[in-house]
PDB file of C-alpha atoms in Angstrom:
ATOM      1  CA  MET A  13     121.051  76.884 115.121  1.00 45.00           C
ATOM      2  CA  ALA A  14     117.916  74.648 116.114  1.00 55.00           C
ATOM      3  CA  THR A  15     119.039  70.863 115.949  1.00 57.00           C
ATOM      4  CA  ALA A  16     121.752  72.176 117.893  1.00 63.00           C
ATOM      5  CA  LEU A  17     119.719  72.900 120.603  1.00 66.00           C
ATOM      6  CA  LYS A  18     117.382  69.929 120.333  1.00 76.00           C
ATOM      7  CA  ASN A  19     117.277  66.146 118.476  1.00 83.00           C
ATOM      8  CA  LEU A  20     115.384  65.972 115.612  1.00 76.00           C
ATOM      9  CA  SER A  21     114.734  61.989 117.024  1.00 82.00           C
ATOM     10  CA  ASP A  22     113.631  63.375 120.880  1.00 83.00           C
ATOM     11  CA  TYR A  23     109.973  63.850 121.220  1.00 87.00           C
ATOM     12  CA  THR A  24     106.997  62.505 123.504  1.00 86.00           C
ATOM     13  CA  SER A  25     104.344  60.794 122.872  1.00 86.00           C
ATOM     14  CA  ASP A  26     102.149  61.524 125.127  1.00 85.00           C
ATOM     15  CA  ASN A  27      98.680  63.088 123.776  1.00 88.00           C
ATOM     16  CA  PHE A  28      99.815  60.741 120.249  1.00 94.00           C
ATOM     17  CA  ILE A  29      96.387  59.430 119.187  1.00 94.00           C
ATOM     18  CA  ASP A  30      96.188  55.981 117.935  1.00 96.00           C
ATOM     19  CA  ILE A  31      97.177  55.353 114.028  1.00 97.00           C
ATOM     20  CA  SER A  32      96.968  51.955 113.110  1.00 97.00           C
ATOM     21  CA  ASP A  33      93.908  53.788 110.297  1.00 97.00           C
ATOM     22  CA  LYS A  34      95.820  56.008 108.981  1.00 98.00           C
ATOM     23  CA  ARG A  35      97.309  56.383 105.908  1.00 98.00           C
ATOM     24  CA  PHE A  36     100.566  58.113 105.965  1.00 98.00           C
ATOM     25  CA  GLY A  37     102.682  58.879 101.496  1.00 98.00           C
ATOM     26  CA  LEU A  38     106.022  59.377 102.382  1.00 98.00           C
ATOM     27  CA  VAL A  39     107.438  61.301  99.326  1.00 98.00           C
ATOM     28  CA  VAL A  40     111.205  60.511  99.288  1.00 98.00           C
ATOM     29  CA  ALA A  41     113.794  62.006  96.776  1.00 98.00           C
ATOM     30  CA  GLU A  42     116.367  60.728  94.798  1.00 97.00           C
ATOM     31  CA  TRP A  43     118.935  62.933  95.076  1.00 95.00           C
ATOM     32  CA  ASN A  44     121.709  61.725  98.029  1.00 95.00           C
ATOM     33  CA  ARG A  45     119.424  59.115  98.011  1.00 96.00           C
ATOM     34  CA  GLU A  46     121.859  57.188 101.135  1.00 96.00           C
ATOM     35  CA  ILE A  47     120.920  60.061 103.312  1.00 97.00           C
ATOM     36  CA  THR A  48     116.960  60.143 102.303  1.00 97.00           C
ATOM     37  CA  ASP A  49     116.987  56.316 101.983  1.00 97.00           C
ATOM     38  CA  THR A  50     117.965  56.286 106.028  1.00 97.00           C
ATOM     39  CA  LEU A  51     115.435  59.497 106.461  1.00 97.00           C
ATOM     40  CA  ALA A  52     112.057  57.233 105.646  1.00 98.00           C
ATOM     41  CA  ARG A  53     113.696  54.710 106.788  1.00 98.00           C
ATOM     42  CA  GLY A  54     113.372  56.575 110.035  1.00 97.00           C
ATOM     43  CA  ALA A  55     109.911  57.824 109.250  1.00 97.00           C
ATOM     44  CA  TYR A  56     108.748  54.472 108.116  1.00 98.00           C
ATOM     45  CA  GLU A  57     110.251  52.639 111.868  1.00 97.00           C
ATOM     46  CA  THR A  58     108.728  55.605 113.683  1.00 97.00           C
ATOM     47  CA  LEU A  59     105.374  55.587 111.625  1.00 98.00           C
ATOM     48  CA  LEU A  60     105.392  50.792 112.831  1.00 98.00           C
ATOM     49  CA  LYS A  61     106.475  51.935 116.923  1.00 97.00           C
ATOM     50  CA  HIS A  62     103.549  53.841 117.011  1.00 97.00           C
ATOM     51  CA  GLY A  63     101.231  51.788 115.047  1.00 97.00           C
ATOM     52  CA  ALA A  64     100.736  52.138 112.098  1.00 98.00           C
ATOM     53  CA  LYS A  65     100.298  49.673 110.379  1.00 98.00           C
ATOM     54  CA  PRO A  66     102.433  48.609 106.772  1.00 98.00           C
ATOM     55  CA  GLU A  67     100.005  48.193 104.280  1.00 98.00           C
ATOM     56  CA  ASN A  68      99.413  51.118 105.416  1.00 98.00           C
ATOM     57  CA  ILE A  69     102.397  53.467 104.489  1.00 98.00           C
ATOM     58  CA  PHE A  70     103.674  54.028 100.848  1.00 97.00           C
ATOM     59  CA  ARG A  71     106.617  54.667  99.822  1.00 97.00           C
ATOM     60  CA  ASN A  72     107.678  56.957  96.259  1.00 97.00           C
ATOM     61  CA  THR A  73     110.515  58.380  95.840  1.00 98.00           C
ATOM     62  CA  VAL A  74     110.847  61.173  92.429  1.00 98.00           C
ATOM     63  CA  PRO A  75     114.181  63.015  90.810  1.00 98.00           C
ATOM     64  CA  GLY A  76     115.167  65.093  93.144  1.00 96.00           C
ATOM     65  CA  SER A  77     113.776  67.692  96.149  1.00 96.00           C
ATOM     66  CA  PHE A  78     111.987  70.365  93.970  1.00 96.00           C
ATOM     67  CA  GLU A  79     110.031  67.505  92.977  1.00 97.00           C
ATOM     68  CA  LEU A  80     108.739  67.136  96.596  1.00 98.00           C
ATOM     69  CA  THR A  81     105.657  69.289  96.062  1.00 98.00           C
ATOM     70  CA  LEU A  82     104.439  67.248  92.633  1.00 98.00           C
ATOM     71  CA  GLY A  83     105.310  64.306  94.467  1.00 98.00           C
ATOM     72  CA  ALA A  84     102.849  66.030  98.060  1.00 98.00           C
ATOM     73  CA  GLN A  85     100.421  66.656  95.718  1.00 98.00           C
ATOM     74  CA  LEU A  86      99.941  62.981  93.801  1.00 97.00           C
ATOM     75  CA  LEU A  87      98.891  61.294  96.813  1.00 97.00           C
ATOM     76  CA  ALA A  88      97.788  64.007  98.984  1.00 98.00           C
ATOM     77  CA  GLN A  89      95.039  64.666  96.490  1.00 97.00           C
ATOM     78  CA  HIS A  90      93.569  60.549  97.288  1.00 97.00           C
ATOM     79  CA  GLU A  91      91.238  60.911 100.189  1.00 96.00           C
ATOM     80  CA  GLU A  92      92.787  57.396 101.677  1.00 97.00           C
ATOM     81  CA  ILE A  93      96.027  58.944 102.691  1.00 98.00           C
ATOM     82  CA  ASP A  94      95.370  61.158 105.801  1.00 98.00           C
ATOM     83  CA  ALA A  95      98.481  62.207 105.739  1.00 98.00           C
ATOM     84  CA  VAL A  96     101.755  63.068 103.095  1.00 98.00           C
ATOM     85  CA  ILE A  97     105.934  62.666 105.012  1.00 98.00           C
ATOM     86  CA  CYS A  98     107.921  64.673 102.257  1.00 98.00           C
ATOM     87  CA  LEU A  99     111.882  64.178 102.500  1.00 98.00           C
ATOM     88  CA  GLY A 100     114.713  64.680 100.581  1.00 97.00           C
ATOM     89  CA  VAL A 101     118.222  66.923 101.327  1.00 97.00           C
ATOM     90  CA  VAL A 102     119.764  70.350  99.851  1.00 95.00           C
ATOM     91  CA  ILE A 103     123.493  70.279 100.625  1.00 93.00           C
ATOM     92  CA  LYS A 104     124.733  74.075  99.844  1.00 90.00           C
ATOM     93  CA  GLY A 105     126.499  74.638  96.756  1.00 79.00           C
ATOM     94  CA  GLU A 106     129.118  76.637  94.778  1.00 79.00           C
ATOM     95  CA  THR A 107     126.301  78.790  93.265  1.00 78.00           C
ATOM     96  CA  LYS A 108     123.364  79.301  95.261  1.00 79.00           C
ATOM     97  CA  HIS A 109     120.371  76.772  93.450  1.00 79.00           C
ATOM     98  CA  ASP A 110     119.617  76.045  97.053  1.00 77.00           C
ATOM     99  CA  ASP A 111     118.086  79.169  97.856  1.00 82.00           C
ATOM    100  CA  TYR A 112     115.768  78.183  94.845  1.00 87.00           C
ATOM    101  CA  ILE A 113     114.800  75.380  95.683  1.00 91.00           C
ATOM    102  CA  CYS A 114     114.124  75.143  99.502  1.00 92.00           C
ATOM    103  CA  HIS A 115     112.281  78.158  98.633  1.00 94.00           C
ATOM    104  CA  ALA A 116     110.610  76.655  95.991  1.00 96.00           C
ATOM    105  CA  VAL A 117     110.058  73.170  98.243  1.00 97.00           C
ATOM    106  CA  ALA A 118     108.897  74.947 101.387  1.00 96.00           C
ATOM    107  CA  SER A 119     106.468  76.614 100.197  1.00 97.00           C
ATOM    108  CA  GLY A 120     104.127  73.992  98.314  1.00 97.00           C
ATOM    109  CA  ILE A 121     103.938  71.413 101.394  1.00 97.00           C
ATOM    110  CA  THR A 122     102.589  74.327 102.624  1.00 98.00           C
ATOM    111  CA  ASN A 123     100.215  75.529  99.953  1.00 98.00           C
ATOM    112  CA  VAL A 124      99.720  71.248  99.148  1.00 98.00           C
ATOM    113  CA  GLY A 125      98.359  71.086 102.677  1.00 98.00           C
ATOM    114  CA  LEU A 126      96.259  73.559 103.102  1.00 98.00           C
ATOM    115  CA  LYS A 127      95.252  72.748  99.484  1.00 98.00           C
ATOM    116  CA  PHE A 128      94.180  69.453 100.775  1.00 98.00           C
ATOM    117  CA  ASN A 129      93.834  69.648 104.554  1.00 97.00           C
ATOM    118  CA  LYS A 130      95.999  67.829 105.580  1.00 98.00           C
ATOM    119  CA  PRO A 131      99.476  67.034 107.511  1.00 98.00           C
ATOM    120  CA  VAL A 132     101.778  67.604 104.648  1.00 98.00           C
ATOM    121  CA  ILE A 133     104.887  67.817 106.693  1.00 98.00           C
ATOM    122  CA  PHE A 134     108.155  69.595 105.681  1.00 97.00           C
ATOM    123  CA  GLY A 135     111.349  66.255 105.980  1.00 96.00           C
ATOM    124  CA  LEU A 136     113.309  69.089 103.810  1.00 96.00           C
ATOM    125  CA  VAL A 137     116.927  68.402 104.941  1.00 95.00           C
ATOM    126  CA  THR A 138     119.561  72.233 104.422  1.00 94.00           C
ATOM    127  CA  THR A 139     122.679  71.549 104.861  1.00 93.00           C
ATOM    128  CA  ASN A 140     126.085  73.342 104.468  1.00 93.00           C
ATOM    129  CA  THR A 141     127.664  70.511 103.999  1.00 93.00           C
ATOM    130  CA  LEU A 142     127.080  66.276 102.947  1.00 94.00           C
ATOM    131  CA  GLU A 143     128.421  65.706 106.321  1.00 95.00           C
ATOM    132  CA  GLN A 144     125.878  68.312 108.657  1.00 94.00           C
ATOM    133  CA  ALA A 145     123.447  66.448 105.902  1.00 93.00           C
ATOM    134  CA  TRP A 146     124.825  63.391 107.153  1.00 94.00           C
ATOM    135  CA  ASP A 147     124.529  64.257 111.125  1.00 91.00           C
ATOM    136  CA  ARG A 148     120.749  65.097 110.102  1.00 92.00           C
ATOM    137  CA  ALA A 149     119.855  61.458 108.833  1.00 92.00           C
ATOM    138  CA  GLY A 150     120.613  59.694 112.464  1.00 87.00           C
ATOM    139  CA  GLY A 151     124.258  61.226 113.212  1.00 88.00           C
ATOM    140  CA  LYS A 152     124.498  63.329 115.950  1.00 91.00           C
ATOM    141  CA  HIS A 153     121.143  65.177 115.838  1.00 90.00           C
ATOM    142  CA  GLY A 154     118.659  62.509 115.316  1.00 89.00           C
ATOM    143  CA  ASN A 155     117.325  61.370 112.114  1.00 93.00           C
ATOM    144  CA  LYS A 156     114.602  64.058 110.194  1.00 95.00           C
ATOM    145  CA  GLY A 157     113.281  61.333 109.576  1.00 96.00           C
ATOM    146  CA  VAL A 158     111.882  60.589 112.319  1.00 96.00           C
ATOM    147  CA  GLU A 159     110.651  64.367 113.576  1.00 95.00           C
ATOM    148  CA  GLY A 160     108.850  63.992 110.345  1.00 97.00           C
ATOM    149  CA  ALA A 161     107.099  60.631 111.604  1.00 98.00           C
ATOM    150  CA  VAL A 162     106.776  62.364 114.882  1.00 97.00           C
ATOM    151  CA  ALA A 163     104.460  66.085 113.353  1.00 97.00           C
ATOM    152  CA  ALA A 164     102.904  64.253 111.099  1.00 98.00           C
ATOM    153  CA  ILE A 165     101.076  62.276 113.827  1.00 98.00           C
ATOM    154  CA  HIS A 166     100.749  65.331 115.536  1.00 96.00           C
ATOM    155  CA  MET A 167      98.832  67.212 113.953  1.00 97.00           C
ATOM    156  CA  LEU A 168      96.462  64.172 112.832  1.00 97.00           C
ATOM    157  CA  GLY A 169      95.517  64.786 116.179  1.00 94.00           C
ATOM    158  CA  PHE A 170      95.051  68.277 116.483  1.00 91.00           C
TER     159      PHE A 170
END
């Protein structure tokens, strides 16, 4: 597992660009809200830490992780949005729903980024248990929201 090798919140900001004039969209799933709020807070605070202005960070919620793709597209289509960070949680259950949701969201987010030629970041936590999800929302493996914000900043400087 990748997070066993690297904490999601560990990064270097040596090559970060100035993001003080960049505008970020956060698309946050309401399903598993306590966890997704923690992911969003991690992304928001990381963007602020590296120079983003609060008025340039827009948070939008969607019902669940499946809807992250359309939420991302609705934000990415605006020229003034420089990057979109998608945050959600899918926890494996008794059925295969998680396979379908995760595959659709991964493909959809990739396609939105390619369609609008801007960073659209996959910040979906995909785990087997609730405990594993919390481990990736500020727990022992760091915060996937922080990782998403860092990825957006890196890609803006690409």
